[in-house]
CSV table of C-alpha atoms in Angstrom, one decimal:
chain,number,residue,atom,x,y,z
A,1,MET,CA,-10.1,9.8,-18.8
A,2,LEU,CA,-8.9,6.2,-19.1
A,3,LEU,CA,-5.4,7.3,-19.8
A,4,THR,CA,-5.4,9.8,-16.9
A,5,ALA,CA,-6.7,7.2,-14.5
A,6,PHE,CA,-4.2,4.6,-15.6
A,7,LEU,CA,-1.3,7.0,-15.4
A,8,LEU,CA,-2.4,8.1,-11.9
A,9,SER,CA,-2.7,4.5,-10.8
A,10,LEU,CA,0.7,3.7,-12.3
A,11,VAL,CA,2.5,6.6,-10.7
A,12,ALA,CA,0.8,6.1,-7.3
A,13,TRP,CA,1.7,2.3,-7.4
A,14,TRP,CA,5.3,3.1,-8.3
A,15,LEU,CA,5.7,5.8,-5.7
A,16,ALA,CA,4.0,3.9,-2.9
A,17,THR,CA,6.0,0.8,-3.6
A,18,GLY,CA,9.2,2.8,-3.6
A,19,VAL,CA,8.4,4.5,-0.3
A,20,VAL,CA,7.6,1.2,1.3
A,21,LEU,CA,10.9,-0.3,0.0
A,22,THR,CA,12.7,2.7,1.5
A,23,LEU,CA,11.0,2.4,4.9
A,24,VAL,CA,11.5,-1.3,5.3
A,25,HIS,CA,15.3,-1.1,5.0
A,26,LEU,CA,15.6,1.6,7.6
A,27,THR,CA,17.4,0.7,10.9
A,28,GLY,CA,17.8,2.1,14.4
A,29,ALA,CA,16.1,5.4,15.2
A,30,TYR,CA,15.2,6.0,11.6
A,31,LYS,CA,13.0,2.9,11.6
A,32,PHE,CA,11.0,3.7,14.7
A,33,ASN,CA,10.7,7.4,13.9
A,34,ALA,CA,9.5,6.7,10.3
A,35,PHE,CA,7.0,4.1,11.4
A,36,GLY,CA,5.7,6.5,14.1
A,37,ALA,CA,5.3,9.2,11.5
A,38,ILE,CA,3.5,7.1,8.9
A,39,SER,CA,1.2,5.7,11.7
A,40,ALA,CA,0.2,9.3,12.7
A,41,ILE,CA,-0.4,10.2,9.1
A,42,THR,CA,-2.5,7.0,8.6
A,43,VAL,CA,-4.6,7.9,11.6
A,44,GLY,CA,-5.3,11.3,10.0
A,45,ALA,CA,-6.1,9.5,6.8
A,46,VAL,CA,-8.7,7.4,8.5
A,47,VAL,CA,-10.4,10.4,10.1
A,48,LEU,CA,-10.4,12.1,6.7
A,49,LEU,CA,-11.8,9.0,5.1
A,50,ILE,CA,-14.9,9.1,7.3
A,51,GLN,CA,-15.9,12.3,5.6
A,52,ASN,CA,-14.5,11.4,2.1
A,53,VAL,CA,-16.8,8.5,1.6
A,54,HIS,CA,-19.8,10.8,1.4
A,55,ALA,CA,-18.4,13.1,-1.2
A,56,SER,CA,-18.5,12.5,-5.0
A,57,THR,CA,-16.5,14.9,-7.0
A,58,ILE,CA,-13.5,13.9,-9.1
A,59,TRP,CA,-11.2,15.4,-6.5
A,60,ASP,CA,-12.9,13.4,-3.7
A,61,VAL,CA,-12.5,10.2,-5.6
A,62,THR,CA,-8.8,11.0,-6.2
A,63,LEU,CA,-8.3,11.8,-2.5
A,64,GLY,CA,-10.1,8.6,-1.5
A,65,PHE,CA,-7.9,6.6,-3.8
A,66,PHE,CA,-4.8,8.0,-2.2
A,67,LEU,CA,-6.2,7.5,1.3
A,68,GLY,CA,-6.7,3.8,0.4
A,69,LEU,CA,-3.2,3.5,-0.8
A,70,LEU,CA,-1.9,5.2,2.3
A,71,ILE,CA,-3.8,2.8,4.6
A,72,TRP,CA,-2.5,-0.2,2.5
A,73,ALA,CA,1.1,1.2,2.7
A,74,TRP,CA,0.8,1.3,6.5
A,75,LEU,CA,-0.4,-2.3,6.6
A,76,GLU,CA,2.5,-3.4,4.4
A,77,THR,CA,5.1,-1.4,6.3
A,78,SER,CA,3.8,-2.7,9.7
A,79,TYR,CA,4.8,-6.2,8.4
A,80,LEU,CA,7.9,-5.5,6.4
A,81,MET,CA,9.4,-3.4,9.1
A,82,GLY,CA,8.8,-6.2,11.6
A,83,PHE,CA,6.2,-4.6,13.9
A,84,VAL,CA,3.3,-6.9,13.0
A,85,THR,CA,4.4,-10.3,11.7
A,86,GLY,CA,3.6,-13.7,13.1
A,87,PRO,CA,4.7,-16.2,15.7
A,88,ASN,CA,7.0,-18.2,13.4
A,89,LYS,CA,10.5,-16.6,13.1
A,90,LYS,CA,12.3,-19.8,11.9
A,91,PRO,CA,13.1,-20.8,8.3
A,92,PHE,CA,11.7,-23.9,6.7
A,93,LEU,CA,14.0,-26.9,6.9
A,94,ALA,CA,14.5,-29.4,4.1
A,95,HIS,CA,13.3,-32.4,6.1
A,96,GLU,CA,10.0,-30.9,7.0
A,97,SER,CA,6.7,-31.8,5.3
A,98,GLU,CA,4.7,-29.8,2.9
A,99,MET,CA,2.0,-29.4,5.6
A,100,GLN,CA,4.7,-28.0,7.9
A,101,ARG,CA,5.8,-25.6,5.1
A,102,PHE,CA,2.2,-24.5,4.7
A,103,LEU,CA,1.6,-23.9,8.4
A,104,GLY,CA,5.0,-22.4,8.9
A,105,GLY,CA,4.4,-20.0,6.0
A,106,ILE,CA,1.1,-18.9,7.5
A,107,GLY,CA,2.9,-18.5,10.9
A,108,THR,CA,5.4,-16.0,9.5
A,109,SER,CA,2.7,-13.4,8.9
A,110,LEU,CA,-0.4,-14.6,10.9
A,111,TYR,CA,-0.8,-11.5,13.0
A,112,HIS,CA,-0.4,-9.3,10.0
A,113,GLU,CA,-3.0,-11.2,8.0
A,114,ILE,CA,-5.5,-10.9,10.9
A,115,SER,CA,-4.8,-7.1,11.0
A,116,ILE,CA,-5.5,-6.8,7.2
A,117,ILE,CA,-8.7,-8.7,7.5
A,118,ALA,CA,-9.7,-6.5,10.4
A,119,ALA,CA,-8.9,-3.4,8.3
A,120,VAL,CA,-10.8,-4.7,5.3
A,121,VAL,CA,-13.9,-5.4,7.5
A,122,ALA,CA,-13.7,-2.0,9.1
A,123,LEU,CA,-13.3,-0.2,5.8
A,124,GLY,CA,-16.2,-2.2,4.4
A,125,TYR,CA,-18.4,-1.2,7.3
A,126,VAL,CA,-17.5,2.5,6.9
A,127,SER,CA,-18.0,2.3,3.1
A,128,ASN,CA,-21.3,0.5,3.2
A,129,ASP,CA,-24.0,2.3,1.2
A,130,VAL,CA,-21.9,5.5,0.6
A,131,ARG,CA,-21.3,7.5,-2.6
A,132,ASN,CA,-17.5,7.1,-2.7
A,133,PRO,CA,-16.2,3.7,-1.5
A,134,ILE,CA,-13.0,3.9,-3.5
A,135,ALA,CA,-10.6,3.7,-0.5
A,136,TYR,CA,-12.2,0.4,0.5
A,137,HIS,CA,-12.1,-0.9,-3.1
A,138,THR,CA,-8.4,0.1,-3.4
A,139,VAL,CA,-7.5,-1.8,-0.2
A,140,LEU,CA,-9.7,-4.8,-1.2
A,141,VAL,CA,-8.1,-5.1,-4.7
A,142,LEU,CA,-4.6,-4.8,-3.3
A,143,TRP,CA,-5.3,-7.4,-0.6
A,144,LEU,CA,-6.7,-9.9,-3.1
A,145,MET,CA,-3.8,-9.4,-5.4
A,146,ARG,CA,-1.4,-9.9,-2.4
A,147,TRP,CA,-3.0,-13.1,-1.4
A,148,SER,CA,-2.8,-14.4,-5.0
A,149,THR,CA,0.9,-13.5,-5.1
A,150,LYS,CA,1.6,-15.3,-1.8
A,151,LEU,CA,-0.2,-18.4,-2.9
A,152,ASN,CA,1.7,-18.4,-6.2
A,153,LEU,CA,5.0,-18.0,-4.3
A,154,PHE,CA,4.1,-21.0,-2.1
A,155,LEU,CA,3.1,-23.3,-4.9
A,156,GLY,CA,5.9,-22.2,-7.3
A,157,SER,CA,7.2,-19.2,-9.1
A,158,SER,CA,10.1,-19.0,-11.4
A,159,HIS,CA,11.2,-15.5,-10.3
A,160,PHE,CA,11.2,-13.6,-7.0
A,161,ASN,CA,13.4,-10.8,-5.8
A,162,VAL,CA,14.5,-12.3,-2.4
A,163,GLY,CA,17.0,-9.5,-2.1
A,164,TRP,CA,14.3,-6.9,-1.5
A,165,LEU,CA,13.3,-8.6,1.8
A,166,PRO,CA,14.8,-6.9,4.9
A,167,SER,CA,17.1,-9.1,7.0
A,168,HIS,CA,14.6,-9.7,9.8
A,169,LEU,CA,12.2,-11.3,7.2
A,170,ALA,CA,14.9,-13.4,5.3
A,171,HIS,CA,13.5,-16.6,6.8
A,172,THR,CA,10.1,-16.1,5.0
A,173,ALA,CA,11.8,-16.7,1.6
A,174,SER,CA,12.4,-20.4,2.6
A,175,TYR,CA,8.7,-21.0,2.5
A,176,ALA,CA,8.4,-20.0,-1.1
A,177,ARG,CA,9.2,-22.4,-4.0
A,178,ILE,CA,11.3,-20.5,-6.5
A,179,GLY,CA,12.5,-21.9,-9.8
A,180,LYS,CA,9.5,-23.5,-11.4
A,181,THR,CA,6.2,-21.8,-12.1
A,182,SER,CA,3.0,-23.7,-11.0
A,183,PRO,CA,-0.1,-24.0,-13.1
A,184,LEU,CA,-1.8,-21.5,-10.7
A,185,ALA,CA,0.3,-18.7,-12.3
A,186,VAL,CA,-1.5,-19.0,-15.6
A,187,LEU,CA,-4.9,-19.1,-13.9
A,188,SER,CA,-4.0,-16.1,-11.7
A,189,ILE,CA,-2.9,-14.0,-14.6
A,190,ALA,CA,-6.0,-15.0,-16.5
A,191,CYS,CA,-8.2,-14.0,-13.5
A,192,CYS,CA,-6.4,-10.7,-13.0
A,193,ALA,CA,-6.8,-9.9,-16.7
A,194,ALA,CA,-10.5,-10.9,-16.6
A,195,ALA,CA,-11.1,-8.7,-13.6
A,196,THR,CA,-9.4,-5.8,-15.4
A,197,PHE,CA,-11.6,-6.3,-18.4
A,198,PHE,CA,-14.9,-6.5,-16.4
A,199,LEU,CA,-13.9,-3.4,-14.3
A,200,LEU,CA,-13.2,-1.5,-17.6
A,201,ALA,CA,-16.5,-2.6,-19.0
A,202,ALA,CA,-18.3,-1.5,-15.8
A,203,ALA,CA,-16.6,1.9,-16.1
A,204,HIS,CA,-17.7,2.2,-19.7
A,205,GLU,CA,-21.3,1.4,-18.7
A,206,SER,CA,-21.3,3.9,-15.8
A,207,VAL,CA,-23.3,7.1,-16.4
A,208,GLU,CA,-22.1,9.1,-13.4
A,209,LEU,CA,-18.7,10.7,-14.1
A,210,TYR,CA,-17.3,10.2,-10.6
A,211,ARG,CA,-18.3,6.5,-10.6
A,212,LYS,CA,-16.7,6.0,-14.0
A,213,TYR,CA,-13.5,7.7,-12.8
A,214,SER,CA,-13.5,5.6,-9.6
A,215,LEU,CA,-13.9,2.3,-11.6
A,216,LEU,CA,-11.1,3.4,-14.0
A,217,LEU,CA,-8.7,3.9,-11.1
A,218,ILE,CA,-9.5,0.5,-9.7
A,219,THR,CA,-9.1,-0.9,-13.3
A,220,GLY,CA,-5.6,0.5,-13.3
A,221,LEU,CA,-4.7,-1.3,-10.1
A,222,ALA,CA,-6.1,-4.5,-11.5
A,223,ALA,CA,-4.0,-4.1,-14.6
A,224,LEU,CA,-0.9,-3.5,-12.5
A,225,GLY,CA,-1.7,-6.5,-10.4
A,226,THR,CA,-1.7,-8.5,-13.7
A,227,ILE,CA,1.7,-7.2,-14.5
A,228,GLU,CA,3.0,-8.0,-11.0
A,229,HIS,CA,1.9,-11.6,-11.5
A,230,LEU,CA,3.8,-11.6,-14.8
A,231,PHE,CA,6.9,-10.5,-12.8
A,232,LEU,CA,6.7,-13.8,-10.9
A,233,THR,CA,7.0,-15.9,-14.1
A,234,LEU,CA,9.8,-14.1,-16.0
A,235,PRO,CA,12.8,-12.1,-14.9
A,236,PHE,CA,11.8,-8.7,-16.3
A,237,GLY,CA,14.4,-6.8,-14.2
A,238,GLU,CA,11.6,-5.0,-12.4
A,239,GLU,CA,13.8,-4.2,-9.5
A,240,LYS,CA,15.4,-1.4,-11.6
A,241,LEU,CA,12.1,0.5,-11.3
A,242,TRP,CA,12.8,1.1,-7.6
A,243,ARG,CA,16.6,1.0,-7.5
A,244,TRP,CA,16.7,4.7,-6.7
A,245,PHE,CA,14.6,4.3,-3.5
A,246,LYS,CA,16.7,1.4,-2.2
A,247,ARG,CA,20.0,3.1,-3.0
A,248,ASN,CA,19.0,6.3,-1.2
A,249,ALA,CA,17.5,4.7,1.9
A,250,PRO,CA,19.2,5.9,5.1
A,251,ASN,CA,20.9,3.4,7.3
């Protein structure tokens, strides 16, 4: 079951990331039509989720996991496609202070961060005291990993694929510090690894099969989050994993 859950998490993470990379580089009518389509699908996912949280079969857990991924993918594309970003559209200038860099960096995605917090709170409310909260846990883990990644980029990372950013978000790269890894990177990787270990231990101790499977899926995401943090420290050439998606994106 551990191998099955990890492979499912890996394939879902790879596929979801590839789809998002494809969508964010669309232009013109493709862009608006694609965002409209994924928004409609996400609304359907939310409606389905309201029923899914009360079910507890292996199939229901798997479905809830994918519903959580879909909701997260919508949140990410809303920002990366430029529909929900922030008030700051300008790059950081060399003469500006670190406080200006910090506030400016927040300003590039302020509205999006608020939308994510609202989504997490809403999912937490829907998933309170239910049998199958995996969609909420999926979004929560991805959100925490994302915040950790953004903080590492602000404080210093030796590697970041700036080329993956769409042109309308190119200014956001100026708020990152690329070239030297900050001490936070080591702490972040250690925390991600520890979270992975404790989730795995909790899955091992779980008696109910669907809970064990649910925890193993989240463990897979935490492990992948650890790997993503490693990507920030060394040039692993991870962009090759999604080269097909970017190459085949319509213009």
